[in-house]
Each structure stands twice: as C-alpha cells, then as structure tokens.
Amino acid sequence: IRTACFSVRKKMASFVLRRAAGRLAPNSLQRWASAAAVPLTESLPYYEGAEPDSRKPPEGVKVHLTSHRSKRQVSDFFDQVTKLSNGVTVASLETHSFSSTLSVYVRAGSRFETYSQQGLSHLLKKAAFLAAGGRSTFRVFREIDHVGGSLSAANTREHVVYRAQLLRGNEDLALDILSKAVVSPDLRDWEIQDLTPRLALEVTAHEDDPESSITETLHGTAFRNALGNSVLTPRFNLGHVTASDLRAYMDEWFVGRRITLVGIGVDHQELVSRAESSFSSVREGPSSDEETCHYCGGGEVHVPSRSGLTHAAIVSKREPVSLSSEQDVLLAGVLQHLMGTGESVKWGSSPSRLVKAGSEAIDTPFDACALNFSYSDNGLFGFYVVSEPQNAGRLLQAVMQEFSSVAKGDVSDADLTRAKNQLKARYLMGVEQSTSLSDSIAAQLTQNGDYTPLTTTNQKVDAITKDAIVQFAKSVFATRSTFVARGNLSATPRMQQLLEGVSLR
Amino acid sequence: MASSLTRFGRALCANAWKSRAAVARTASAAAATRAANSYQQSLLNVPDTKVTVLNNGLRVASEDSGGSTCTVGLWIDSGSRYETEANNGVAHYLEHMAFKGTKNRSQIQLELEVENMGAHLNAYTSREQTVYYAKSFSSDLGKAVDILADIIQNPTLGKAEIERERSVILREMEEVEQQVEEVIFDHLHSLAYQGTPLGMTILGPTANIKRINRDHLSSYIASHYTAPRIVLAAAGGVNHDELVGLAERCFSGLPTTYDLPSLEPCRFSGSMMTVRDDTMPFAHLAFAVEGCGWSNPDYIPLMIAGAIIGNYDRTVGGGQNMASKLAQNIVAHSGTNPSEVHSFMSFNTCYTDTGLWGVYAVLNNTSIDDFIYNLQTEWRRLCFSVTEAEVERAKKVFKTSLFMQLDGSTAVCEDIGRQMLTYGRRIPLPEIDYRIQVSTYYGCTVKVYRDV
C-alpha cells in the first residue's frame, strides 16, 4: 500500500509540475489521465519508456519484422504477375505497408476513338465511379468514404486508369468497386448528361493553360489519326457523346487482354482469387484491330494572342534506331536530359545544353527544355521554349543550332554522365510512390508483357555510349517536323525559316 | 390452433433468419478482425525513426525505409514570425540567396554539382519554419549533406547577387498576387493576427524587398540558424549512424546559442475584410476561428471536425453524393442553378500556440449569403447534434489522409522534420492511430463549441 501511495503521489507531483510548466492543455475538459488530454509532445503511457523492440503489441497481433519494407528493395524485386483465364493480367507487390493502392489500366485511351467518338475516353474518366453493378452512385461514394478511401480516374492517349487508395484491410471493397466500374457500369443516361458542364469546365481550364494546349495541338497536328486525338473533349463534340456510345466503346475495347490490374500493398494470391471472380464476365477478346498511327510531318499551327509571352514547340517523329524499342526509349530519355529538362536547384538556372545556348543568344528571361513523348508504337522528340516575344525567333534558332551540334557529335563525357544520372534518378525517384510505381509496372507489362527490374534498366542506361546517342540524335529530325506556337507571335518565325538556317545532318 | 402454428412458424423463421444473420455477422466479423490485425501489424512494421542529438544541440532524425533514393533536409525553427516590421521578408530573401553561391562553391559550381549527381535541391519558407532539402541517390547522401551544410553555414551573400535577386522576388510577388488562394490566406492572417508577427506575409512588403541588404541577411542567419533550432531529417535508403557521422563532420561549426526571447503569443482578433473586384469570375471566401497549436491534444478533434465538414468540388462527377452535410445542403438548396458553389475545403493551419480552423470556398457572388448561412448552421450542428456515425466516418477519413500522405521518401522526410520541430519527437504511427481512435464524439463537439 505504501508503494501504491508513493506512485500515486509521484504521478500527482509530475502532473502538478507539468501543469505549472504550461505543458498540459489548460482548456481540456478531459481528465489528465485520458489519452485525449495528453499533449502531442508527450508520449502516451501505453508507449512510454518502452524500447522499440520490446513494445507490447495489441492482443493477438503478430509482428512480421522479417518482411519489413526496409529489408526489401522495392525497385529491385518483383515477380508477382499472373494472367487470368480470360487474359486479364494481375500484378502486385506486397510492401507490408499500411496503405494499399489498386489500379486497373484498360488499353482504351483516346487513340482508339473514331471521329464521332472524340472525347469519349474523357467522358469515361468523368463517369468512372457512377452507378455500377447494383451499386448506385450514392452507395459508391458513401461506401468508399465510410472506409476513408479515395477513388480517382485518369485518361491518357493509350489507357484509361481507375484507381483506389485506402488503408490496408479494405481491398475487398476497393476491388469490388473498381471491377464493377470496368465490367458492369450502369451508364444511366441522366447521370451521363449531367457530366457535360463538368467536362466543359475542364476543357476551358486546359485551353487557358499554355503547356497543356500546346501538347494537345502538337499531337493533333503531328498525327493524322489515333495519337492525334486529344485527351480532352473537342468543343464540337461536347455533349454529343451519349451513354450508348460509351457502352459500345466499352464492349469493343474492354476485353481481358487489354486489362491490367496492379496492386501495391496487397497479397498476391488473395488478389488473384478475388480478381478471378470479379473480372469473370470480361470476354477474352480479340478486340477490333488497332489502327496504325500515322505521323504526318510538315504541319504548323500558330495561335496568336495578346499575351505577354510566346510559347512554341517543335517536334519530329522518333525513328526506331536500336534493335529493341526499349533501348530507343532509354536513348530518348538520355538525350532529353542531355539537352535539358528544367533546373534541379530552386531559383537556379540549369547547366543544360539548351539553357546555355539560350543564354548566349538572348538576354531576357526564357525557358527551354526537350520534349520526349513515348507511346507503344510511336514517339515524338523535340523542344519547347517560352520566351519574351521579341526574342522568340532567336531562341528557337539557338535551340536548333545546339541540337544540330549535338547531332554532329558535340557531346562531352561529363554531359553524358550527367544525363544518365538524371535519367536513372528520375526512374528511381518515380517508383518511391505507390501511384507512379503502379504506372511504371503497368506500362512495362502492357508494352513488353514482362517487368524489368530497375537495376537492369539502370545498367542498360549506364551502358549507353556516346556514339549511340549521336546516332539517335541524327535520326530525330530525319522526318519532317511539326511546329506549334501560341501567344504573342510578333517575332516568331515560320517553321521553314527556322529550319533553313539549321543543318541537321 | 392455426394462429399459434403461424406464430410458431414465424418464430422458427425468425430464429433461422437470426442465426443466418448471426453466421454472416460472425464471418464478416472474423474477416474484419483479420483485416484489422493485418492493419495493426502493418502499422508496427514501419521502421522506427531514430533520433540523435549532437553536442551542439543539432537534432538528427531519420527513417530507413530502404531503397536506392533518399531525401535529406534541414528543418529550421525560424520563419516570418520571427521577423519585425523592419525586416519582414528577410527569411524568404535568404531562401533565395542560399542557392547563389557559398565560400566553397560558386552558384554555377553548385548547380553543376547537383545536376551531375542527378539530384534536386529545393527549399520553402513558411511563417514558423524554413526548410532546405535535397533528393538524391542513397549513395550520394554524403554529398547532399555537405551541400546543405555549405549553403546554410557559408553563403556568400554577394552584393551583386542580392541586387539581382530583388527583381526576381518582386516578380515572384506578382505571380503570387495572381493566385487568389495565396492572397486570401495572407489577408486572413493579416486580419486574424493583426498587429502581431503572424499577421505579416512571408514575402514581405515591397518596400522591404527593395531595402534588404547584406547586413539584414547575415544578422538573421547569425541569430536564427543555430544548432538547437535545426533538425537534420532524412528518409529513404539512409543509415542513421552514417548520417550522424556526416552531421558531426559538417555541422559542428554551427553556433550553439539560443538566446532569443521566447515567442510572444500572437493574439487572435475577429474581424472581416472584403476586397471587391467585379471583374473576377468567382467570389473567394475564407472563414476561420481560432484553433489550437500544434502540440495541443485538441488538434485531433479539430481535424476530425474538419473532416466532418470535408471538401467539395463541383467538377467531380457524382459530387452531390458526398457524406458531408454541408455539401449536401449546398447542392440541395442550389435548386435550379447547381453551379452556385464551385468548391470548398476545410483547413486547420497550426502554429506553435495558436491556429486557424475554418473553411475556404469559391462560389458565385450571388450565393455568398446562402453559403455563410449553411456554414454557420453546420458549425452550430457540430456543437449540438452531430451523430456518432459521422464522427466515426470522419475519424477514418482523417486517419487515411494522414497515413496515405506518407508515400515516398520526400513525404516521410517532411513528416519527420515537421514533427521534430513541432512535437519534439516523431509520433509512432500506432500512437497516432490510437489517439484518433479514442477521440470521442463528445470530445469533438465540446471542442467545436468552445472555439466557434
């Protein structure tokens, strides 16, 4: 009894002292002993003073310290890919983390839209989580909200992506919602029609953003079909895509062999067995034949306005140079970083080739970087500049001259090493987050049918020689280019003028 | 007889129904327990944050989550709150000047070194913290720490660079003026904390930007960039002992003094300001009451109350189905014109001893009255008639948003640095989970009642 009194008095003493020191929240109505009254600077009694390894876990909980995330190099280790009987590919990586990310990639992006279907994949994205498979829109939102999770959808030129992110333990619900959205959406007419004003808002926002609008115009001008379709709804088709159009599109393109399910932070066997039943009604295929995408060079679009800046981009088709398209992608990546992709130090200027060339040519603020778009069967490579109007022409000339000197072999070893390090860092930093890790896994699986660990990819990057880069650079402007300029175009040259001063061979 | 048979039959059916339901309940309960166990396990699986305090007071904290990349940075306990009217803007100016060259590296050499490593160097200044951080390969941790140590201990602060940076900062101010959200929150602070240091903007007034010189900058560094006020935090593939060794080598020269007077409390004043501009397409509204400081345990009930109010965005398809009562009221009352309120979000900005808890909304100018009415009704409802189910949902939403953010080395490093500065420790995830779980329905209502 004496020891009990003593410990109580000690606790009281410490309470009094802490209150005097102002370290207890004076306004809290809860008793000081309750967890809800302990300031966040103080450890809770449950955790107080315990050594990390001897901390007592809650009842019945086993701690898997051997499969700790720190023991596993996420970027190096990946072998969990299963193909279901209907062609759906299921891939997962168990990170034993407290959060799970489930993503479904369907190869049904804007490149597969016909003329009258333009904007359909954009609408598909907006309608992603409406009523599906017996669950009303209301129920989808409320159920996911009830577990604190989040749903998101995205559309690119090649894919439509449905994603759910939540804390571990709720994968059943997430997979159910995602699979029903892909397999059996209700596509109610009135709900689809309600989306038109929302589409219009997004289209307007993107029209005002120069980078986004230039990218869309560039693709629309460079490609005759397929990849030329915008990821946003063109104005003429706003409101003209109906629920039955969506259904026809999904019937055509949402087949097993075009669907990939990627799970991060989930158990593979459980995911596969649940996916077997959730995706069972998906037909295996084949889907319709995909159109070959045709690049048509020589196109030029000028969008003048009274803005204070000029934004311009010039690109050309990326020809296949190496034995494998993977190698081409790596070469393009290294060349892109060699030319310049923006500064790595805040408020700084980049020591990249383009920025050096630009600062020697003009004395007003500017930005210049290399563009590199990679698709499954095609690619674009070129440059993007932002400049004050009076110097736009000089800047573009400087950029093209710099590139032609690179194509003639003017590449130092230091430049090459820097570019390789930046590309490797971009790949490795990209897989730190679950969403971009999912994206890179899905991209590899849909492209190559296989996943290459990043260590192998980085070794390939290291093995790239200067000659390979120069060869690649020579091939870039071999076909006719495409040029898009927007903003104040008072001193922006035509593409012909731009190219005639520059020899690219 | 017939009726008793029917009663019996009904009872039999009822029992069968109950037992079926009971079986279903047990099965889902078992699944729920399994899921909960695996969630609890995963919380305990997170590597510990190791903390070491050097002799000069510098704190080194890191979490080794493996991987080939890492983020390492300096979290400094100083910001615009520590400035006076005369030198307001100097902390932000210093952030610019730090990258303009040191005794050991010119600006060009610094940029080249960072780019050659494939690394990134970034910084930001807020009212109570200044942060410089770098992302790089794990194998380049030594170089990254060396660079960070160099830029805060040996910046050249050359006169020519200071002059050149004036126009850059003035242009930055112009850009920030275009971002309505930034402007609104600056106004909110200048009103809520009028006459106190928290009311000042981070960039500072134009007059100060034109006036700040080398003396301002170097005296700011000398008084504020001292070891006890700095945390070196790292996450990703970092070894703590290696990091401590690097810190001892690079930061031993930091002054160890901490002789500033303790922070003056910043009084909160209720007030209102309207800036009318009919050329803008929307009205932007920020409504706040005084919240609590970082370490106050009432932070969690306030965040839960904020999650009950939630966020709303008109462009999300199906957004009218959200569980937030405020969103439902807005959509319900908008009648024939569903585009009255464009979006709203609840915020809880915390400082050491005070905070702002409220809602920021973007709406049509014709619906301001309605929105304020709906918001105040919602606040009153939170005081007296919020339901347990809503509180439970909000707890899950808050927990998920807290934990989902910890994705990637940069987010984890930022969390470590911020928590070391505000709480003096990194709260283990199971403890955060536990604290959120035990927040009660009464705790939240009482907290909102007292503050609103």
Coordinates of C-alpha atoms in Angstrom, one line a residue, chain A residues 25-30 34-44 46-47 52-53 55 57-76 95-101 126 129-130 137-139 141-142 145-150 165-172 191 194-195 198 201-202 270 342-352 365 414 417-422 424-426 428-429 432-435 455 458, chain B residues 34-48 64-71 92 95-96 99-100 107-108 110-112 114-125 135-137 165 168 171-172 282 294-300 312-324 328 342 389 392-393 396-397 399-401 403-404 406-410 422-425 427-431 434-435 438-440 442-443 446 450:
Chain A
A25 CA -3.5 21.8 -22.3
P26 CA -5.2 24.1 -19.7
N27 CA -8.6 24.2 -21.6
S28 CA -9.1 20.5 -21.9
L29 CA -12.1 19.2 -20.1
Q30 CA -10.9 15.6 -20.2
S34 CA -7.0 10.2 -20.6
A35 CA -5.1 9.9 -23.9
A36 CA -7.2 12.7 -25.4
A37 CA -5.8 15.2 -22.9
V38 CA -2.1 14.4 -23.4
P39 CA -0.3 16.9 -25.5
L40 CA 1.2 15.6 -28.7
T41 CA 4.6 16.4 -27.4
E42 CA 4.2 13.7 -24.7
S43 CA 4.3 10.0 -25.3
L44 CA 1.2 8.1 -24.2
Y46 CA 1.0 2.9 -23.3
Y47 CA 4.1 3.7 -25.3
P52 CA 11.1 -0.2 -29.7
D53 CA 11.7 -3.9 -29.8
R55 CA 7.0 -2.7 -27.2
P57 CA 1.7 -5.1 -29.5
P58 CA -2.1 -5.2 -29.1
E59 CA -3.7 -8.6 -28.2
G60 CA -3.4 -11.3 -30.9
V61 CA -1.3 -9.2 -33.3
K62 CA 1.9 -10.8 -34.7
V63 CA 4.6 -8.6 -35.9
H64 CA 6.3 -9.5 -39.2
L65 CA 9.6 -7.8 -38.8
T66 CA 11.3 -10.1 -41.3
S67 CA 9.2 -8.9 -44.2
H68 CA 9.9 -5.3 -43.3
R69 CA 9.8 -2.8 -46.1
S70 CA 13.4 -1.8 -45.3
K71 CA 14.6 -5.3 -46.0
R72 CA 13.2 -5.4 -49.4
Q73 CA 14.4 -3.1 -52.2
V74 CA 11.1 -2.3 -53.8
S75 CA 12.6 -1.3 -57.1
D76 CA 14.7 -4.5 -57.4
T95 CA 5.0 -3.8 -49.4
H96 CA 3.6 -4.7 -46.0
S97 CA 2.7 -1.1 -45.7
F98 CA -0.4 0.3 -44.0
S99 CA -1.8 1.6 -47.3
S100 CA -3.0 -0.2 -50.4
T101 CA -3.3 1.1 -53.9
K126 CA -15.6 11.5 -65.5
F129 CA -17.4 5.9 -60.5
L130 CA -21.1 6.4 -61.2
T137 CA -23.6 6.3 -57.3
F138 CA -24.7 7.3 -53.9
R139 CA -23.6 4.0 -52.5
F141 CA -19.3 7.5 -52.7
R142 CA -20.6 6.7 -49.3
D145 CA -16.0 7.5 -47.8
H146 CA -17.0 5.2 -45.0
V147 CA -13.6 3.5 -45.0
G148 CA -11.8 6.7 -45.6
G149 CA -10.5 5.7 -49.0
S150 CA -10.3 7.7 -52.2
Q165 CA -6.2 4.2 -52.5
L166 CA -7.1 3.2 -48.9
L167 CA -5.7 1.8 -45.7
R168 CA -5.0 -1.9 -45.7
G169 CA -7.8 -4.2 -44.8
N170 CA -10.3 -2.7 -47.3
E171 CA -9.1 -4.3 -50.5
D172 CA -12.3 -6.3 -51.0
E191 CA -26.1 10.8 -64.9
D194 CA -25.2 15.8 -66.0
L195 CA -21.5 15.5 -66.7
R198 CA -18.2 19.4 -65.7
L201 CA -15.1 23.3 -67.1
E202 CA -12.2 21.0 -67.6
E270 CA -5.8 -13.1 -52.5
G342 CA 14.5 22.2 -66.3
E343 CA 16.5 23.2 -63.3
S344 CA 17.3 21.0 -60.4
V345 CA 18.1 23.7 -58.0
K346 CA 15.3 26.1 -56.9
W347 CA 15.7 29.6 -58.3
G348 CA 18.6 28.4 -60.2
S349 CA 19.3 28.0 -63.9
S350 CA 20.1 24.7 -65.4
P351 CA 23.6 24.0 -66.8
S352 CA 21.8 22.1 -69.6
P365 CA 14.3 35.5 -69.2
A414 CA 30.6 14.9 -68.5
T417 CA 27.3 11.1 -67.4
R418 CA 25.1 13.9 -66.1
A419 CA 22.2 12.9 -68.4
K420 CA 22.5 9.3 -67.4
N421 CA 22.4 10.1 -63.7
Q422 CA 19.4 12.3 -64.2
K424 CA 18.4 6.9 -63.5
A425 CA 17.4 9.2 -60.7
R426 CA 14.1 10.0 -62.4
L428 CA 14.2 5.5 -59.1
M429 CA 12.5 8.6 -57.6
E432 CA 9.0 5.8 -54.5
Q433 CA 5.3 6.5 -54.6
S434 CA 2.6 3.8 -55.0
T435 CA 0.8 5.6 -57.8
T455 CA 18.5 -2.3 -61.6
N458 CA 19.7 1.4 -64.9
Chain B
R34 CA -8.3 -10.5 -39.8
A35 CA -8.2 -7.2 -41.7
A36 CA -7.8 -5.1 -38.6
N37 CA -5.0 -7.4 -37.4
S38 CA -3.2 -7.0 -40.7
Y39 CA -3.6 -3.3 -40.5
Q40 CA -2.3 -3.2 -36.9
Q41 CA 0.6 -5.3 -38.0
S42 CA 1.4 -3.0 -40.8
L43 CA 1.5 0.0 -38.5
L44 CA 4.0 -1.8 -36.4
N45 CA 6.0 -2.7 -39.4
V46 CA 7.1 0.8 -40.1
P47 CA 10.8 1.3 -39.4
D48 CA 11.5 3.4 -36.3
D64 CA 15.5 3.9 -43.0
S65 CA 12.8 2.6 -45.4
G66 CA 15.3 1.1 -47.8
G67 CA 15.6 2.0 -51.5
S68 CA 18.1 3.5 -53.8
T69 CA 17.0 7.1 -53.3
C70 CA 16.7 9.3 -50.3
T71 CA 15.6 12.7 -49.2
H92 CA 12.3 34.4 -47.7
E95 CA 16.0 31.3 -49.1
H96 CA 16.7 32.8 -52.5
F99 CA 21.4 29.0 -53.7
K100 CA 23.5 31.8 -55.0
Q107 CA 26.4 29.3 -58.0
I108 CA 27.4 27.7 -61.2
L110 CA 26.7 24.3 -57.0
E111 CA 24.1 23.9 -59.8
L112 CA 26.5 21.7 -61.8
V114 CA 23.7 18.9 -58.1
E115 CA 22.8 18.2 -61.7
N116 CA 25.8 15.9 -62.2
M117 CA 24.5 13.8 -59.3
G118 CA 21.1 13.6 -60.8
A119 CA 19.9 15.3 -57.6
H120 CA 17.4 18.0 -56.8
L121 CA 17.8 20.9 -54.3
N122 CA 14.7 22.7 -53.1
A123 CA 13.5 24.9 -50.2
Y124 CA 10.5 26.7 -48.8
T125 CA 9.8 29.3 -46.2
K135 CA 16.6 14.4 -53.2
S136 CA 19.4 12.2 -54.4
F137 CA 20.6 8.6 -54.8
E165 CA 17.5 38.8 -56.7
V168 CA 13.3 38.0 -59.1
R171 CA 8.3 39.2 -60.0
E172 CA 7.6 36.2 -57.7
F282 CA -15.9 34.0 -58.7
W294 CA 0.5 22.0 -32.9
S295 CA 1.1 20.2 -29.6
N296 CA -2.3 20.7 -28.1
P297 CA -4.2 17.4 -27.9
D298 CA -7.3 19.2 -29.2
Y299 CA -5.6 19.2 -32.6
I300 CA -7.1 15.8 -33.3
Y312 CA -16.4 19.6 -52.1
D313 CA -15.6 20.2 -55.8
R314 CA -18.3 20.8 -58.4
T315 CA -16.2 19.2 -61.2
V316 CA -16.2 15.8 -59.5
G317 CA -18.8 13.6 -61.2
G318 CA -21.3 12.5 -58.5
G319 CA -20.0 15.0 -56.0
Q320 CA -23.5 15.7 -54.7
N321 CA -23.5 12.2 -53.1
M322 CA -20.8 13.1 -50.6
A323 CA -21.4 12.5 -46.9
S324 CA -20.5 16.0 -45.9
Q328 CA -25.5 18.1 -49.3
H342 CA -17.7 25.9 -57.1
A389 CA -21.7 7.7 -37.3
E392 CA -16.6 7.6 -36.9
R393 CA -16.5 8.2 -40.6
K396 CA -11.4 7.1 -40.8
V397 CA -11.1 9.9 -43.4
K399 CA -6.6 8.7 -40.5
T400 CA -6.5 7.7 -44.1
S401 CA -5.4 11.2 -45.3
F403 CA -1.3 7.9 -43.5
M404 CA -1.7 8.0 -47.2
L406 CA 3.4 9.1 -46.1
D407 CA 4.2 7.8 -49.6
G408 CA 7.7 8.2 -50.8
S409 CA 10.9 9.4 -49.2
T410 CA 10.2 13.1 -49.5
T422 CA 6.5 20.9 -33.6
Y423 CA 6.3 17.9 -31.3
G424 CA 10.0 17.4 -30.4
R425 CA 9.6 13.8 -31.4
I427 CA 4.9 10.2 -33.0
P428 CA 4.9 6.4 -33.8
L429 CA 2.1 5.5 -36.2
P430 CA 0.3 3.1 -33.8
E431 CA 0.1 6.0 -31.3
Y434 CA -4.7 5.1 -31.1
R435 CA -5.1 8.8 -30.4
V438 CA -10.0 7.3 -28.7
S439 CA -11.3 10.7 -29.8
T440 CA -14.9 10.6 -28.7
Y442 CA -18.1 14.3 -27.0
G443 CA -14.6 15.5 -27.3
V446 CA -17.1 20.2 -26.9
R450 CA -15.7 26.2 -27.2

